[in-house]
Amino acid sequence: DGGITQSPKYLFRKEGQNVTLSCEQNLNHDAMYWYRQDPGQGLRLIYYSQIVNDFQKGDIAEGYSVSREKKESFPLTVTSAQKNPTAFYLCAVFGDLGNTIYFGEGSWLTVV
Amino acid sequence: AQTVTQSQPEMSVQEAETVTLSCTYDTSESDYYLFWYKQPPSRQMILVIRQEAYKQQNATENRFSVNFQKAAKSFSLKISDSQLGDAAMYFCVLDSNYQLIWGAGTKLIIKP
């Protein structure tokens, strides 16, 4: 069954702590994206990767880091440098131009 | 720079009536796609409709249809016979050269 697995669904972070959100796909697509969504707002691009071992900063990359060591996986680390990380995070996988965009179920991150 | 603008932060419609959500975009690419995505309170992203830029015919999916005006760079979504389940955030998305550009969203309220 093809799809995206995003985890955890809920995550709590203490001050000064790094946390990592997982995004795994078995769709065999190259392009993967991480978005942040604040309440009542649209999606803002954090990082994206169009090929293994390569990724690009999006509009709000500061305080975040990613890796793309294999095609199936694109984890996002929210570092302690991100001062306001409480938000909803969505991972997306994107096929060729015009193909359907596949989304994970999202992760809620809260700072405690 | 490529942009997508949704000028209506919120719209409301009576159940069974028709509503139109506006979207304008800007791109210098000749080959691109446009999408409308729906995000209900569950936060799951659901594809509503897709339009290829090279097709003049407006896309239609059951009660959902678009008015695609390529020269004007306009891509509005019409929802006919509105139902309570249509209540959600609606996002207009431009898919151009492997870049996904998101509008800020329109919150649609359905009045029973």
Short mmCIF file of C-alpha atoms in Angstrom, two decimals:
data_model
loop_
_atom_site.label_atom_id
_atom_site.label_comp_id
_atom_site.label_asym_id
_atom_site.label_seq_id
_atom_site.Cartn_x
_atom_site.Cartn_y
_atom_site.Cartn_z
CA ASP A 1 0.00 0.00 0.00
CA GLY A 2 1.76 3.16 -1.21
CA GLY A 3 1.82 6.28 0.91
CA ILE A 4 3.55 8.55 3.37
CA THR A 5 4.17 7.83 7.01
CA GLN A 6 4.74 10.88 9.14
CA SER A 7 5.49 10.55 12.83
CA PRO A 8 4.99 11.29 15.61
CA LYS A 9 1.53 12.84 15.40
CA TYR A 10 2.06 14.75 18.66
CA LEU A 11 5.38 15.87 20.05
CA PHE A 12 6.43 18.03 22.96
CA ARG A 13 9.71 19.87 23.11
CA LYS A 14 11.43 21.34 26.11
CA GLU A 15 13.39 24.55 25.88
CA GLY A 16 16.84 24.02 24.39
CA GLN A 17 16.01 20.59 23.02
CA ASN A 18 16.27 19.32 19.44
CA VAL A 19 13.47 17.13 18.14
CA THR A 20 13.18 15.18 14.89
CA LEU A 21 10.07 14.56 12.82
CA SER A 22 10.07 11.54 10.58
CA CYS A 23 8.74 11.34 7.02
CA GLU A 24 8.93 8.07 5.09
CA GLN A 25 7.45 7.29 1.67
CA ASN A 26 7.17 4.22 -0.52
CA LEU A 27 5.82 6.03 -3.57
CA ASN A 28 9.23 6.02 -5.28
CA HIS A 29 9.01 9.75 -5.94
CA ASP A 30 12.02 12.04 -5.84
CA ALA A 31 10.68 15.30 -4.45
CA MET A 32 9.87 15.68 -0.77
CA TYR A 33 8.83 18.80 1.10
CA TRP A 34 8.44 20.01 4.68
CA TYR A 35 5.88 22.68 5.49
CA ARG A 36 4.94 24.55 8.61
CA GLN A 37 1.38 25.70 9.27
CA ASP A 38 0.41 28.10 12.03
CA PRO A 39 -3.22 28.42 13.19
CA GLY A 40 -5.45 29.98 10.53
CA GLN A 41 -2.54 30.31 8.13
CA GLY A 42 -1.40 28.70 4.92
CA LEU A 43 1.60 26.45 4.36
CA ARG A 44 5.11 27.85 4.53
CA LEU A 45 7.98 25.93 3.00
CA ILE A 46 10.81 24.97 5.33
CA TYR A 47 13.01 22.70 3.19
CA TYR A 48 12.64 20.60 0.09
CA SER A 49 14.63 17.90 -1.62
CA GLN A 50 14.40 16.84 -5.25
CA ILE A 51 17.05 14.14 -5.15
CA VAL A 52 18.99 12.04 -2.67
CA ASN A 53 21.85 13.86 -0.90
CA ASP A 54 20.56 17.25 -2.00
CA PHE A 55 18.12 19.66 -0.40
CA GLN A 56 17.25 23.33 -0.59
CA LYS A 57 16.13 25.92 1.92
CA GLY A 58 12.59 27.17 1.71
CA ASP A 59 11.18 30.44 2.97
CA ILE A 60 11.57 29.74 6.71
CA ALA A 61 14.58 27.38 7.04
CA GLU A 62 16.21 29.12 10.00
CA GLY A 63 16.21 26.90 13.08
CA TYR A 64 15.53 23.73 11.09
CA SER A 65 17.73 21.09 9.50
CA VAL A 66 17.10 18.13 7.19
CA SER A 67 18.89 15.20 5.61
CA ARG A 68 18.16 13.07 2.55
CA GLU A 69 20.40 10.03 2.78
CA LYS A 70 17.93 7.77 1.02
CA LYS A 71 15.04 8.30 -1.35
CA GLU A 72 12.42 7.04 1.07
CA SER A 73 13.27 9.26 4.03
CA PHE A 74 13.38 13.01 4.66
CA PRO A 75 13.55 13.75 8.40
CA LEU A 76 13.19 17.26 9.79
CA THR A 77 15.01 18.37 12.93
CA VAL A 78 13.66 21.32 14.84
CA THR A 79 16.67 22.74 16.62
CA SER A 80 16.89 24.82 19.76
CA ALA A 81 17.64 27.79 17.50
CA GLN A 82 14.01 27.80 16.36
CA LYS A 83 12.52 30.13 18.95
CA ASN A 84 8.87 29.61 18.17
CA PRO A 85 8.47 26.03 16.96
CA THR A 86 4.91 25.40 18.16
CA ALA A 87 3.03 24.61 14.96
CA PHE A 88 1.59 21.93 12.71
CA TYR A 89 4.16 20.31 10.38
CA LEU A 90 3.28 18.61 7.10
CA CYS A 91 5.45 16.41 4.95
CA ALA A 92 4.58 16.14 1.25
CA VAL A 93 5.76 13.98 -1.60
CA PHE A 94 5.51 15.21 -5.11
CA GLY A 95 5.76 13.26 -8.33
CA ASP A 96 6.29 14.65 -11.77
CA LEU A 97 4.96 18.04 -12.82
CA GLY A 98 1.22 18.03 -12.44
CA ASN A 99 0.99 14.84 -10.44
CA THR A 100 -0.98 14.58 -7.26
CA ILE A 101 0.80 15.86 -4.16
CA TYR A 102 0.73 13.28 -1.39
CA PHE A 103 0.63 14.48 2.21
CA GLY A 104 1.44 12.89 5.51
CA GLU A 105 -1.06 13.14 8.35
CA GLY A 106 0.94 15.91 9.98
CA SER A 107 2.70 16.41 13.29
CA TRP A 108 1.73 18.75 16.08
CA LEU A 109 4.76 20.16 17.87
CA THR A 110 4.31 22.00 21.17
CA VAL A 111 6.94 23.65 23.33
CA VAL A 112 6.52 22.98 27.04
CA ALA B 1 8.94 35.51 -8.45
CA GLN B 2 5.97 33.20 -8.66
CA THR B 3 3.03 34.12 -6.47
CA VAL B 4 -0.46 32.92 -5.62
CA THR B 5 -2.97 35.31 -4.13
CA GLN B 6 -6.26 34.42 -2.46
CA SER B 7 -7.92 37.70 -1.64
CA GLN B 8 -10.76 36.29 0.45
CA PRO B 9 -9.61 35.21 3.94
CA GLU B 10 -13.12 33.98 4.73
CA MET B 11 -16.31 33.27 2.83
CA SER B 12 -19.70 32.05 3.99
CA VAL B 13 -22.55 30.50 2.04
CA GLN B 14 -25.95 29.11 2.79
CA GLU B 15 -26.27 25.36 2.50
CA ALA B 16 -27.37 24.31 -1.03
CA GLU B 17 -26.26 27.64 -2.51
CA THR B 18 -23.30 28.32 -4.80
CA VAL B 19 -20.06 30.01 -3.79
CA THR B 20 -16.98 31.09 -5.73
CA LEU B 21 -13.50 31.30 -4.25
CA SER B 22 -10.98 33.55 -5.99
CA CYS B 23 -7.36 32.91 -6.85
CA THR B 24 -4.90 34.84 -8.97
CA TYR B 25 -1.35 33.80 -9.72
CA ASP B 26 1.76 34.94 -11.45
CA THR B 27 4.35 32.85 -13.23
CA SER B 28 6.60 33.22 -16.24
CA GLU B 29 6.49 29.50 -16.99
CA SER B 30 4.47 28.29 -19.93
CA ASP B 31 3.89 24.79 -18.59
CA TYR B 32 2.26 24.60 -15.19
CA TYR B 33 -0.62 23.15 -13.24
CA LEU B 34 -3.07 24.63 -10.79
CA PHE B 35 -4.78 22.88 -7.92
CA TRP B 36 -7.38 23.53 -5.31
CA TYR B 37 -6.82 21.68 -2.05
CA LYS B 38 -9.25 21.42 0.84
CA GLN B 39 -8.15 21.18 4.47
CA PRO B 40 -10.95 20.30 6.93
CA PRO B 41 -10.48 20.64 10.71
CA SER B 42 -8.75 17.24 10.74
CA ARG B 43 -5.88 19.02 8.90
CA GLN B 44 -5.78 16.34 6.20
CA MET B 45 -5.05 17.83 2.77
CA ILE B 46 -7.56 16.69 0.14
CA LEU B 47 -7.24 17.35 -3.59
CA VAL B 48 -10.39 19.02 -4.90
CA ILE B 49 -9.57 19.72 -8.53
CA ARG B 50 -6.65 20.08 -10.94
CA GLN B 51 -6.18 22.15 -14.09
CA GLU B 52 -3.47 21.84 -16.73
CA ALA B 53 -2.46 25.24 -18.10
CA TYR B 54 -2.34 24.02 -21.69
CA LYS B 55 -5.96 22.91 -21.56
CA GLN B 56 -8.50 25.59 -22.33
CA GLN B 57 -11.40 23.54 -21.04
CA ASN B 58 -12.24 24.22 -17.42
CA ALA B 59 -11.87 21.24 -15.07
CA THR B 60 -14.96 19.86 -13.35
CA GLU B 61 -15.35 17.34 -10.53
CA ASN B 62 -18.96 16.74 -9.58
CA ARG B 63 -20.11 19.89 -7.68
CA PHE B 64 -16.72 21.56 -8.06
CA SER B 65 -15.65 23.47 -11.15
CA VAL B 66 -13.06 26.07 -12.01
CA ASN B 67 -13.03 29.19 -14.13
CA PHE B 68 -9.52 29.24 -15.58
CA GLN B 69 -8.61 32.49 -17.30
CA LYS B 70 -5.04 32.00 -18.46
CA ALA B 71 -4.46 35.47 -19.89
CA ALA B 72 -5.76 37.07 -16.72
CA LYS B 73 -3.93 34.50 -14.56
CA SER B 74 -7.08 33.77 -12.65
CA PHE B 75 -8.22 30.40 -11.28
CA SER B 76 -11.45 30.56 -9.30
CA LEU B 77 -13.27 27.62 -7.72
CA LYS B 78 -17.04 27.32 -7.87
CA ILE B 79 -18.82 25.04 -5.42
CA SER B 80 -22.41 24.27 -6.33
CA ASP B 81 -25.08 22.93 -3.98
CA SER B 82 -22.87 23.62 -0.95
CA GLN B 83 -22.94 20.98 1.76
CA LEU B 84 -21.98 21.10 5.42
CA GLY B 85 -19.05 18.81 4.65
CA ASP B 86 -17.58 21.46 2.36
CA ALA B 87 -16.65 23.60 5.37
CA ALA B 88 -12.86 23.83 5.36
CA MET B 89 -9.84 25.91 4.42
CA TYR B 90 -9.33 25.99 0.66
CA PHE B 91 -5.89 26.52 -0.82
CA CYS B 92 -5.00 27.46 -4.37
CA VAL B 93 -1.67 25.95 -5.45
CA LEU B 94 0.56 26.63 -8.44
CA ASP B 95 2.75 23.74 -9.62
CA SER B 96 5.43 25.21 -11.83
CA ASN B 97 8.84 23.76 -12.66
CA TYR B 98 8.71 21.51 -9.58
CA GLN B 99 8.00 24.47 -7.31
CA LEU B 100 4.78 24.42 -5.32
CA ILE B 101 3.48 27.90 -4.56
CA TRP B 102 0.63 28.08 -2.04
CA GLY B 103 -1.96 30.76 -1.51
CA ALA B 104 -2.79 31.88 2.02
CA GLY B 105 -6.11 30.07 2.00
CA THR B 106 -9.81 30.91 2.22
CA LYS B 107 -11.88 29.68 5.13
CA LEU B 108 -15.28 28.51 3.87
CA ILE B 109 -18.19 28.54 6.32
CA ILE B 110 -21.41 26.75 5.45
CA LYS B 111 -24.56 28.08 7.11
CA PRO B 112 -27.24 25.43 7.72
#
